[in-house]
mmCIF file of C-alpha atoms in Angstrom:
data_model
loop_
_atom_site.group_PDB
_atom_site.id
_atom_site.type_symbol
_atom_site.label_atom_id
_atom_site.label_comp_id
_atom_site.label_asym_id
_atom_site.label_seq_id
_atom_site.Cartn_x
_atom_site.Cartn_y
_atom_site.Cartn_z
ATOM 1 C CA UNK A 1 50.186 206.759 -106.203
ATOM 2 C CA UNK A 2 53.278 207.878 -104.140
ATOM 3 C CA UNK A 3 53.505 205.808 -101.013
ATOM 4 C CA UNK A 4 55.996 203.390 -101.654
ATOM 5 C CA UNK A 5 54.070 199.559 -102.493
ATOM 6 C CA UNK A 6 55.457 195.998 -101.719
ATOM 7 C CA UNK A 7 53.833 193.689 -104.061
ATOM 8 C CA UNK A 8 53.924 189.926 -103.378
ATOM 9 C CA UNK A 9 52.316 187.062 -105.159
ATOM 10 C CA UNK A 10 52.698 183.734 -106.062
ATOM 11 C CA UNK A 11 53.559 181.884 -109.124
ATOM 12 C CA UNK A 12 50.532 180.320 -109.828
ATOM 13 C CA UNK A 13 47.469 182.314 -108.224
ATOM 14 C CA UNK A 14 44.793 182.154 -110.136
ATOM 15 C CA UNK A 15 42.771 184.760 -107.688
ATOM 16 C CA UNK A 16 44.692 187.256 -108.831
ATOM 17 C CA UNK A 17 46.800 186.530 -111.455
ATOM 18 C CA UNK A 18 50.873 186.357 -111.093
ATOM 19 C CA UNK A 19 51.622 188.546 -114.410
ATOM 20 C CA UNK A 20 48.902 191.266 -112.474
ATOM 21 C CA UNK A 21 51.421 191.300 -109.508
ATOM 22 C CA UNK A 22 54.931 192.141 -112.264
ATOM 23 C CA UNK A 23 52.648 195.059 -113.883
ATOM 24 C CA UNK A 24 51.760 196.579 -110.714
ATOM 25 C CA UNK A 25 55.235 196.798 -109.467
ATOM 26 C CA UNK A 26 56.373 198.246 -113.308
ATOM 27 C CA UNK A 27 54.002 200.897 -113.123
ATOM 28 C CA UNK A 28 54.120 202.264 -109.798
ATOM 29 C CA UNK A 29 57.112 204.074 -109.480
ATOM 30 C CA UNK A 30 57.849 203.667 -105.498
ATOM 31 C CA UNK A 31 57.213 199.738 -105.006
ATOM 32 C CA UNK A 32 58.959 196.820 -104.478
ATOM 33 C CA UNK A 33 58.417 193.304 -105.679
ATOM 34 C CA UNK A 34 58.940 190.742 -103.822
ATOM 35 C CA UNK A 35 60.447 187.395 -106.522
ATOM 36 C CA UNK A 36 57.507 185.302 -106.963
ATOM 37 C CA UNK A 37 56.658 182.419 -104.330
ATOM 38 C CA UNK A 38 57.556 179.264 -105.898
ATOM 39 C CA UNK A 39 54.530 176.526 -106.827
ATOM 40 C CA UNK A 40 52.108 178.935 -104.713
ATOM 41 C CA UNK A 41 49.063 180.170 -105.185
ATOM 42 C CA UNK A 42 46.931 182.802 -103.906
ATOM 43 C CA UNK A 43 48.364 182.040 -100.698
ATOM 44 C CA UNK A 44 52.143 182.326 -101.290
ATOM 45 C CA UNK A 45 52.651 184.907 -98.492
ATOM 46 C CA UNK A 46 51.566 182.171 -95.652
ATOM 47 C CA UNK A 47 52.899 179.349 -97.633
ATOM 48 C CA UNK A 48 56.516 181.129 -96.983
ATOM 49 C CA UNK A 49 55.858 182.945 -94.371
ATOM 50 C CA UNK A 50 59.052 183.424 -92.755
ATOM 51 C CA UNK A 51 60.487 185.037 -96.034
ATOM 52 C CA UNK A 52 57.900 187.249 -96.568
ATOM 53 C CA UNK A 53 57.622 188.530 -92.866
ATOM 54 C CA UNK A 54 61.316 189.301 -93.008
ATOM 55 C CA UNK A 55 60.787 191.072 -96.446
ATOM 56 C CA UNK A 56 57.938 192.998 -94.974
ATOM 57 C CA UNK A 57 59.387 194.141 -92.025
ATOM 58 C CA UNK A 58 62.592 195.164 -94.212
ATOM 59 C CA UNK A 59 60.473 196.919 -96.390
ATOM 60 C CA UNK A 60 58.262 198.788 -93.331
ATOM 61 C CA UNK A 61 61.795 200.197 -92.114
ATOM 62 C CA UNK A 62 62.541 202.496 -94.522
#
């Protein structure tokens, strides 16, 4: 994959699990990772919304 990847994820999702979230970003050689959301879940990127908006949009500038 070559289109650069922002990968988000909280600390504790059990959906999809957190350690999935670090080994996607390792192995993709364009992406991004945003730290890991703090006692969140599944739902980390609406639990901090305002972070992760701002990270987005960052990241959609490039």
């Amino acid at each position: 994959m070559r289109q650069p990847v922002l990968a988000a994820n909280g600390e504790n999702d059990r959906t999809v699990p957190s350690h999935n979230a670090l080994d996607l970003a390792a192995r993709l050689p364009q992406s991004e990772l945003v730290p890991l959301y703090p006692a969140a879940g599944h739902g980390g990127t609406f639990q901090y919304h305002d972070a992760f908006v701002t990270k987005a949009l960052g990241f959609l500038e490039f």
